[in-house]
Amino acid sequence: MKRIIAFFMCLIVIIGLAGCKIKEKTELHFYTRPNTNYQMAYIIYEIYGEPTKIIDGFYFEKNDIVLNIKYGWNEAKIESLLNGANNKQYELICFGSYIYLERQPSNSICDDYKNFEKSILIEEIDKEVFLSDYYKANLGKSNFFNSKPPIFSKENEGIKLKLTPEYINWIEKSTENYSKKFYFAVVPIYYDSTNNKYLLSFGSKYDGIEIEYHYDEEKNLVHMNAS
C-alpha cells in the first residue's frame, strides 16, 4: 500500500513538473527572493531595466542606460536593523544608496561616507524618511516552483538610476576588458563617536544587487544582467 501511495505521489510530481514551463528571461529584472538566503536581508530590492528594444531585453545603448529600482526596509527584520542602532558608540544618522565596484564587508569603516572608496553615493536618505511606511516592504509570496516579486507600499515609486557617462567611465576604467560586475545597495550609515569614523552596514553577501556589465564592441551596445 505504501509503495502504491509513493508511486502516485511521484507521478503527480512528474506531471506537475511536465506542465510547468520555465519562462525564458527576456528582460533585465531582479528582485529579493523569499528563500533561505535572501530572507535575512534588511533591505528589499526590485530592479527593471529600460533596454534598447530593437535587440532584446538585455542590451542597452551606451548613453541611455536607465535602471528602475525600488527598495524598502524588510518589515520582518526591522527590529534587528534598529537594534544595531541601539549602541551608545554608534549613532544612526541616515541611509545612503551607492553603486560600488567591489562587494564590501558587512561593516565598513570610513572617514567620509560621501566619498567612500570605490563607490559613488547616489542618494542620501533621511533616517526618519526611510524608516517611514513609505519604504516599508515585505518579501511577498512563494511556492515550490517560483516566487513572486516583493510588495512595496503603493506610494513607493522607486528611483530611475541613469548610468551617466561619468558612471560608465568610472566602471570601464576599473577593468581592461570592459566586462565588470558592480553593485547597488542601500545601507544604514552610523557615526562612531569614539573613533570619529563612519560605519556603513552593507549586511550579508545576499544584500544589495549585483549587476554584470559588458560592453560589446561589435554591436556597440552594453549587455547587462542582475542577480
PDB file of C-alpha atoms in Angstrom:
ATOM      1  CA  MET A   1       0.000   0.000   0.000  1.00  0.00           C
ATOM      2  CA  LYS A   2       2.818   2.399   0.912  1.00  0.00           C
ATOM      3  CA  ARG A   3       4.516   1.645  -2.415  1.00  0.00           C
ATOM      4  CA  ILE A   4       1.305   2.425  -4.312  1.00  0.00           C
ATOM      5  CA  ILE A   5       0.892   5.739  -2.465  1.00  0.00           C
ATOM      6  CA  ALA A   6       4.538   6.619  -3.087  1.00  0.00           C
ATOM      7  CA  PHE A   7       4.136   5.752  -6.787  1.00  0.00           C
ATOM      8  CA  PHE A   8       1.126   8.029  -7.203  1.00  0.00           C
ATOM      9  CA  MET A   9       2.854  10.862  -5.323  1.00  0.00           C
ATOM     10  CA  CYS A  10       5.854  10.612  -7.655  1.00  0.00           C
ATOM     11  CA  LEU A  11       3.510  10.515 -10.651  1.00  0.00           C
ATOM     12  CA  ILE A  12       1.744  13.690  -9.507  1.00  0.00           C
ATOM     13  CA  VAL A  13       5.071  15.495  -9.066  1.00  0.00           C
ATOM     14  CA  ILE A  14       6.266  14.400 -12.531  1.00  0.00           C
ATOM     15  CA  ILE A  15       3.022  15.556 -14.157  1.00  0.00           C
ATOM     16  CA  GLY A  16       3.278  18.863 -12.321  1.00  0.00           C
ATOM     17  CA  LEU A  17       6.851  19.397 -13.449  1.00  0.00           C
ATOM     18  CA  ALA A  18       5.978  18.492 -17.025  1.00  0.00           C
ATOM     19  CA  GLY A  19       3.221  21.073 -17.049  1.00  0.00           C
ATOM     20  CA  CYS A  20       5.419  23.856 -15.705  1.00  0.00           C
ATOM     21  CA  LYS A  21       7.146  25.768 -18.443  1.00  0.00           C
ATOM     22  CA  ILE A  22      10.202  27.707 -17.404  1.00  0.00           C
ATOM     23  CA  LYS A  23       9.820  31.252 -18.651  1.00  0.00           C
ATOM     24  CA  GLU A  24      12.767  32.434 -20.676  1.00  0.00           C
ATOM     25  CA  LYS A  25      14.189  35.692 -19.396  1.00  0.00           C
ATOM     26  CA  THR A  26      13.586  38.448 -21.905  1.00  0.00           C
ATOM     27  CA  GLU A  27      14.306  41.497 -19.782  1.00  0.00           C
ATOM     28  CA  LEU A  28      16.548  42.755 -17.040  1.00  0.00           C
ATOM     29  CA  HIS A  29      14.558  42.012 -13.886  1.00  0.00           C
ATOM     30  CA  PHE A  30      15.756  41.003 -10.451  1.00  0.00           C
ATOM     31  CA  TYR A  31      14.183  41.077  -7.008  1.00  0.00           C
ATOM     32  CA  THR A  32      14.992  39.970  -3.480  1.00  0.00           C
ATOM     33  CA  ARG A  33      13.503  36.488  -3.239  1.00  0.00           C
ATOM     34  CA  PRO A  34      11.796  34.955  -0.220  1.00  0.00           C
ATOM     35  CA  ASN A  35      14.115  31.998   0.200  1.00  0.00           C
ATOM     36  CA  THR A  36      16.551  30.923   2.904  1.00  0.00           C
ATOM     37  CA  ASN A  37      19.413  33.088   1.702  1.00  0.00           C
ATOM     38  CA  TYR A  38      17.579  36.319   0.963  1.00  0.00           C
ATOM     39  CA  GLN A  39      15.037  36.381   3.775  1.00  0.00           C
ATOM     40  CA  MET A  40      17.689  37.677   6.189  1.00  0.00           C
ATOM     41  CA  ALA A  41      18.129  40.866   4.132  1.00  0.00           C
ATOM     42  CA  TYR A  42      17.357  44.136   5.919  1.00  0.00           C
ATOM     43  CA  ILE A  43      16.683  45.962   2.658  1.00  0.00           C
ATOM     44  CA  ILE A  44      14.459  44.543  -0.116  1.00  0.00           C
ATOM     45  CA  TYR A  45      15.001  45.392  -3.799  1.00  0.00           C
ATOM     46  CA  GLU A  46      13.393  45.099  -7.195  1.00  0.00           C
ATOM     47  CA  ILE A  47      15.106  46.268 -10.386  1.00  0.00           C
ATOM     48  CA  TYR A  48      13.953  46.631 -14.001  1.00  0.00           C
ATOM     49  CA  GLY A  49      15.892  47.846 -16.993  1.00  0.00           C
ATOM     50  CA  GLU A  50      14.750  50.120 -19.808  1.00  0.00           C
ATOM     51  CA  PRO A  51      16.539  48.369 -22.678  1.00  0.00           C
ATOM     52  CA  THR A  52      17.108  49.013 -26.359  1.00  0.00           C
ATOM     53  CA  LYS A  53      14.024  47.369 -27.863  1.00  0.00           C
ATOM     54  CA  ILE A  54      15.490  46.596 -31.298  1.00  0.00           C
ATOM     55  CA  ILE A  55      17.869  43.993 -29.865  1.00  0.00           C
ATOM     56  CA  ASP A  56      16.407  42.293 -26.791  1.00  0.00           C
ATOM     57  CA  GLY A  57      15.848  42.945 -23.141  1.00  0.00           C
ATOM     58  CA  PHE A  58      19.467  42.708 -22.053  1.00  0.00           C
ATOM     59  CA  TYR A  59      21.165  45.224 -24.365  1.00  0.00           C
ATOM     60  CA  PHE A  60      21.332  48.968 -23.812  1.00  0.00           C
ATOM     61  CA  GLU A  61      22.538  51.930 -25.792  1.00  0.00           C
ATOM     62  CA  LYS A  62      25.714  53.022 -24.056  1.00  0.00           C
ATOM     63  CA  ASN A  63      24.470  56.564 -23.498  1.00  0.00           C
ATOM     64  CA  ASP A  64      20.957  55.544 -22.436  1.00  0.00           C
ATOM     65  CA  ILE A  65      21.193  53.035 -19.588  1.00  0.00           C
ATOM     66  CA  VAL A  66      18.324  53.552 -17.147  1.00  0.00           C
ATOM     67  CA  LEU A  67      17.658  51.204 -14.228  1.00  0.00           C
ATOM     68  CA  ASN A  68      14.322  51.353 -12.408  1.00  0.00           C
ATOM     69  CA  ILE A  69      14.949  50.396  -8.790  1.00  0.00           C
ATOM     70  CA  LYS A  70      12.562  50.016  -5.882  1.00  0.00           C
ATOM     71  CA  TYR A  71      13.804  49.406  -2.370  1.00  0.00           C
ATOM     72  CA  GLY A  72      12.418  49.376   1.155  1.00  0.00           C
ATOM     73  CA  TRP A  73      13.052  48.037   4.629  1.00  0.00           C
ATOM     74  CA  ASN A  74      12.065  44.441   5.354  1.00  0.00           C
ATOM     75  CA  GLU A  75       9.258  44.658   7.899  1.00  0.00           C
ATOM     76  CA  ALA A  76      10.187  41.180   9.182  1.00  0.00           C
ATOM     77  CA  LYS A  77      13.720  42.364  10.003  1.00  0.00           C
ATOM     78  CA  ILE A  78      13.177  45.967  11.091  1.00  0.00           C
ATOM     79  CA  GLU A  79      13.697  45.217  14.785  1.00  0.00           C
ATOM     80  CA  SER A  80      17.075  43.643  14.059  1.00  0.00           C
ATOM     81  CA  LEU A  81      18.002  46.639  11.933  1.00  0.00           C
ATOM     82  CA  LEU A  82      17.061  49.129  14.638  1.00  0.00           C
ATOM     83  CA  ASN A  83      18.770  47.095  17.353  1.00  0.00           C
ATOM     84  CA  GLY A  84      22.009  47.754  15.528  1.00  0.00           C
ATOM     85  CA  ALA A  85      21.478  51.451  16.225  1.00  0.00           C
ATOM     86  CA  ASN A  86      20.903  50.956  19.947  1.00  0.00           C
ATOM     87  CA  ASN A  87      24.552  51.373  20.795  1.00  0.00           C
ATOM     88  CA  LYS A  88      25.995  54.381  22.598  1.00  0.00           C
ATOM     89  CA  GLN A  89      29.095  54.257  20.420  1.00  0.00           C
ATOM     90  CA  TYR A  90      27.187  54.257  17.120  1.00  0.00           C
ATOM     91  CA  GLU A  91      24.505  56.732  16.092  1.00  0.00           C
ATOM     92  CA  LEU A  92      22.318  56.023  13.058  1.00  0.00           C
ATOM     93  CA  ILE A  93      22.498  59.260  11.076  1.00  0.00           C
ATOM     94  CA  CYS A  94      20.991  58.401   7.682  1.00  0.00           C
ATOM     95  CA  PHE A  95      20.758  55.839   4.891  1.00  0.00           C
ATOM     96  CA  GLY A  96      22.681  56.012   1.639  1.00  0.00           C
ATOM     97  CA  SER A  97      22.258  54.377  -1.762  1.00  0.00           C
ATOM     98  CA  TYR A  98      25.527  53.546  -3.520  1.00  0.00           C
ATOM     99  CA  ILE A  99      26.894  51.972  -6.636  1.00  0.00           C
ATOM    100  CA  TYR A 100      30.254  50.386  -5.920  1.00  0.00           C
ATOM    101  CA  LEU A 101      32.840  48.233  -7.663  1.00  0.00           C
ATOM    102  CA  GLU A 102      33.611  45.548  -5.101  1.00  0.00           C
ATOM    103  CA  ARG A 103      31.430  43.652  -2.671  1.00  0.00           C
ATOM    104  CA  GLN A 104      32.037  45.218   0.730  1.00  0.00           C
ATOM    105  CA  PRO A 105      32.483  43.630   4.174  1.00  0.00           C
ATOM    106  CA  SER A 106      29.370  43.525   6.345  1.00  0.00           C
ATOM    107  CA  ASN A 107      30.594  46.559   8.272  1.00  0.00           C
ATOM    108  CA  SER A 108      32.882  49.023   6.506  1.00  0.00           C
ATOM    109  CA  ILE A 109      34.624  51.886   8.307  1.00  0.00           C
ATOM    110  CA  CYS A 110      35.484  55.161   6.579  1.00  0.00           C
ATOM    111  CA  ASP A 111      36.337  58.798   7.289  1.00  0.00           C
ATOM    112  CA  ASP A 112      33.809  60.229   4.835  1.00  0.00           C
ATOM    113  CA  TYR A 113      30.723  58.257   3.775  1.00  0.00           C
ATOM    114  CA  LYS A 114      30.102  60.722   0.921  1.00  0.00           C
ATOM    115  CA  ASN A 115      33.418  59.721  -0.633  1.00  0.00           C
ATOM    116  CA  PHE A 116      33.563  56.042   0.238  1.00  0.00           C
ATOM    117  CA  GLU A 117      36.347  54.127  -1.520  1.00  0.00           C
ATOM    118  CA  LYS A 118      35.469  52.616  -4.931  1.00  0.00           C
ATOM    119  CA  SER A 119      31.885  53.816  -4.717  1.00  0.00           C
ATOM    120  CA  ILE A 120      29.590  56.663  -5.727  1.00  0.00           C
ATOM    121  CA  LEU A 121      26.913  57.955  -3.367  1.00  0.00           C
ATOM    122  CA  ILE A 122      23.687  58.163  -5.382  1.00  0.00           C
ATOM    123  CA  GLU A 123      21.299  59.420  -2.741  1.00  0.00           C
ATOM    124  CA  GLU A 124      21.396  60.303   0.950  1.00  0.00           C
ATOM    125  CA  ILE A 125      18.095  59.482   2.684  1.00  0.00           C
ATOM    126  CA  ASP A 126      16.996  60.977   5.988  1.00  0.00           C
ATOM    127  CA  LYS A 127      16.615  58.192   8.564  1.00  0.00           C
ATOM    128  CA  GLU A 128      13.125  59.309   9.610  1.00  0.00           C
ATOM    129  CA  VAL A 129      12.002  59.338   5.996  1.00  0.00           C
ATOM    130  CA  PHE A 130      13.482  55.939   5.189  1.00  0.00           C
ATOM    131  CA  LEU A 131      12.006  54.266   8.283  1.00  0.00           C
ATOM    132  CA  SER A 132       8.522  55.578   7.477  1.00  0.00           C
ATOM    133  CA  ASP A 133       5.722  53.470   5.984  1.00  0.00           C
ATOM    134  CA  TYR A 134       6.614  54.837   2.537  1.00  0.00           C
ATOM    135  CA  TYR A 135       9.611  52.488   2.419  1.00  0.00           C
ATOM    136  CA  LYS A 136       8.019  49.516   4.205  1.00  0.00           C
ATOM    137  CA  ALA A 137       8.241  46.275   2.194  1.00  0.00           C
ATOM    138  CA  ASN A 138       7.920  42.528   2.511  1.00  0.00           C
ATOM    139  CA  LEU A 139       9.145  39.557   0.526  1.00  0.00           C
ATOM    140  CA  GLY A 140       5.812  38.591  -0.981  1.00  0.00           C
ATOM    141  CA  LYS A 141       4.750  35.005  -1.590  1.00  0.00           C
ATOM    142  CA  SER A 142       6.449  31.929  -2.962  1.00  0.00           C
ATOM    143  CA  ASN A 143       5.722  28.278  -3.607  1.00  0.00           C
ATOM    144  CA  PHE A 144       7.651  25.166  -4.623  1.00  0.00           C
ATOM    145  CA  PHE A 145       8.080  26.283  -8.225  1.00  0.00           C
ATOM    146  CA  ASN A 146       8.501  30.034  -8.137  1.00  0.00           C
ATOM    147  CA  SER A 147       8.493  33.202  -6.107  1.00  0.00           C
ATOM    148  CA  LYS A 148       6.622  36.430  -6.641  1.00  0.00           C
ATOM    149  CA  PRO A 149       8.171  39.911  -6.523  1.00  0.00           C
ATOM    150  CA  PRO A 150       8.292  41.740  -3.186  1.00  0.00           C
ATOM    151  CA  ILE A 151       5.485  44.012  -2.060  1.00  0.00           C
ATOM    152  CA  PHE A 152       6.174  47.723  -1.620  1.00  0.00           C
ATOM    153  CA  SER A 153       3.871  50.498  -0.475  1.00  0.00           C
ATOM    154  CA  LYS A 154       1.647  51.949  -3.197  1.00  0.00           C
ATOM    155  CA  GLU A 155       3.342  55.313  -2.735  1.00  0.00           C
ATOM    156  CA  ASN A 156       6.847  53.934  -3.319  1.00  0.00           C
ATOM    157  CA  GLU A 157       7.619  54.775  -6.941  1.00  0.00           C
ATOM    158  CA  GLY A 158      11.298  53.870  -6.683  1.00  0.00           C
ATOM    159  CA  ILE A 159      14.068  55.720  -8.488  1.00  0.00           C
ATOM    160  CA  LYS A 160      15.348  55.880 -12.045  1.00  0.00           C
ATOM    161  CA  LEU A 161      19.102  55.391 -11.932  1.00  0.00           C
ATOM    162  CA  LYS A 162      20.625  56.659 -15.165  1.00  0.00           C
ATOM    163  CA  LEU A 163      24.183  55.478 -15.663  1.00  0.00           C
ATOM    164  CA  THR A 164      25.672  58.754 -16.826  1.00  0.00           C
ATOM    165  CA  PRO A 165      28.921  58.972 -18.836  1.00  0.00           C
ATOM    166  CA  GLU A 166      30.647  59.721 -15.526  1.00  0.00           C
ATOM    167  CA  TYR A 167      29.428  56.427 -14.063  1.00  0.00           C
ATOM    168  CA  ILE A 168      30.200  54.467 -17.246  1.00  0.00           C
ATOM    169  CA  ASN A 169      33.739  55.842 -17.489  1.00  0.00           C
ATOM    170  CA  TRP A 170      34.285  55.065 -13.829  1.00  0.00           C
ATOM    171  CA  ILE A 171      33.147  51.453 -14.334  1.00  0.00           C
ATOM    172  CA  GLU A 172      35.136  50.945 -17.540  1.00  0.00           C
ATOM    173  CA  LYS A 173      38.367  52.323 -16.098  1.00  0.00           C
ATOM    174  CA  SER A 174      38.210  49.670 -13.397  1.00  0.00           C
ATOM    175  CA  THR A 175      38.861  46.881 -15.897  1.00  0.00           C
ATOM    176  CA  GLU A 176      40.773  46.379 -19.125  1.00  0.00           C
ATOM    177  CA  ASN A 177      38.260  44.224 -20.999  1.00  0.00           C
ATOM    178  CA  TYR A 178      35.122  46.286 -20.298  1.00  0.00           C
ATOM    179  CA  SER A 179      33.468  43.363 -18.547  1.00  0.00           C
ATOM    180  CA  LYS A 180      32.718  44.077 -14.917  1.00  0.00           C
ATOM    181  CA  LYS A 181      30.406  43.394 -12.021  1.00  0.00           C
ATOM    182  CA  PHE A 182      29.283  46.325  -9.953  1.00  0.00           C
ATOM    183  CA  TYR A 183      26.744  46.640  -7.163  1.00  0.00           C
ATOM    184  CA  PHE A 184      23.852  48.757  -5.932  1.00  0.00           C
ATOM    185  CA  ALA A 185      22.796  48.840  -2.292  1.00  0.00           C
ATOM    186  CA  VAL A 186      21.071  50.982   0.307  1.00  0.00           C
ATOM    187  CA  VAL A 187      22.953  50.907   3.600  1.00  0.00           C
ATOM    188  CA  PRO A 188      22.464  52.302   7.111  1.00  0.00           C
ATOM    189  CA  ILE A 189      25.176  54.822   7.971  1.00  0.00           C
ATOM    190  CA  TYR A 190      26.318  55.158  11.578  1.00  0.00           C
ATOM    191  CA  TYR A 191      28.588  57.717  13.209  1.00  0.00           C
ATOM    192  CA  ASP A 192      31.204  56.237  15.540  1.00  0.00           C
ATOM    193  CA  SER A 193      31.636  58.941  18.181  1.00  0.00           C
ATOM    194  CA  THR A 194      34.509  57.133  19.899  1.00  0.00           C
ATOM    195  CA  ASN A 195      36.749  56.999  16.828  1.00  0.00           C
ATOM    196  CA  ASN A 196      35.242  59.878  14.818  1.00  0.00           C
ATOM    197  CA  LYS A 197      34.535  57.489  11.918  1.00  0.00           C
ATOM    198  CA  TYR A 198      31.526  56.329   9.927  1.00  0.00           C
ATOM    199  CA  LEU A 199      30.302  52.747   9.764  1.00  0.00           C
ATOM    200  CA  LEU A 200      28.459  51.571   6.654  1.00  0.00           C
ATOM    201  CA  SER A 201      26.440  48.417   7.285  1.00  0.00           C
ATOM    202  CA  PHE A 202      26.396  46.502   3.986  1.00  0.00           C
ATOM    203  CA  GLY A 203      24.820  43.433   5.599  1.00  0.00           C
ATOM    204  CA  SER A 204      25.302  39.904   4.266  1.00  0.00           C
ATOM    205  CA  LYS A 205      26.551  38.883   0.837  1.00  0.00           C
ATOM    206  CA  TYR A 206      22.912  38.490  -0.209  1.00  0.00           C
ATOM    207  CA  ASP A 207      22.128  42.157   0.407  1.00  0.00           C
ATOM    208  CA  GLY A 208      22.119  44.568  -2.500  1.00  0.00           C
ATOM    209  CA  ILE A 209      22.038  43.923  -6.254  1.00  0.00           C
ATOM    210  CA  GLU A 210      24.910  42.547  -8.296  1.00  0.00           C
ATOM    211  CA  ILE A 211      24.904  43.895 -11.861  1.00  0.00           C
ATOM    212  CA  GLU A 212      27.008  42.406 -14.629  1.00  0.00           C
ATOM    213  CA  TYR A 213      28.135  44.945 -17.212  1.00  0.00           C
ATOM    214  CA  HIS A 214      29.737  44.047 -20.541  1.00  0.00           C
ATOM    215  CA  TYR A 215      30.461  46.351 -23.464  1.00  0.00           C
ATOM    216  CA  ASP A 216      30.020  44.572 -26.807  1.00  0.00           C
ATOM    217  CA  GLU A 217      32.340  46.395 -29.211  1.00  0.00           C
ATOM    218  CA  GLU A 218      30.920  44.635 -32.281  1.00  0.00           C
ATOM    219  CA  LYS A 219      27.337  45.694 -31.548  1.00  0.00           C
ATOM    220  CA  ASN A 220      28.382  48.927 -29.845  1.00  0.00           C
ATOM    221  CA  LEU A 221      25.895  48.062 -27.101  1.00  0.00           C
ATOM    222  CA  VAL A 222      26.061  47.281 -23.411  1.00  0.00           C
ATOM    223  CA  HIS A 223      24.845  43.896 -22.170  1.00  0.00           C
ATOM    224  CA  MET A 224      23.619  43.817 -18.574  1.00  0.00           C
ATOM    225  CA  ASN A 225      22.228  41.264 -16.167  1.00  0.00           C
ATOM    226  CA  ALA A 226      21.368  41.397 -12.465  1.00  0.00           C
ATOM    227  CA  SER A 227      21.424  38.881  -9.635  1.00  0.00           C
TER     228      SER A 227
END
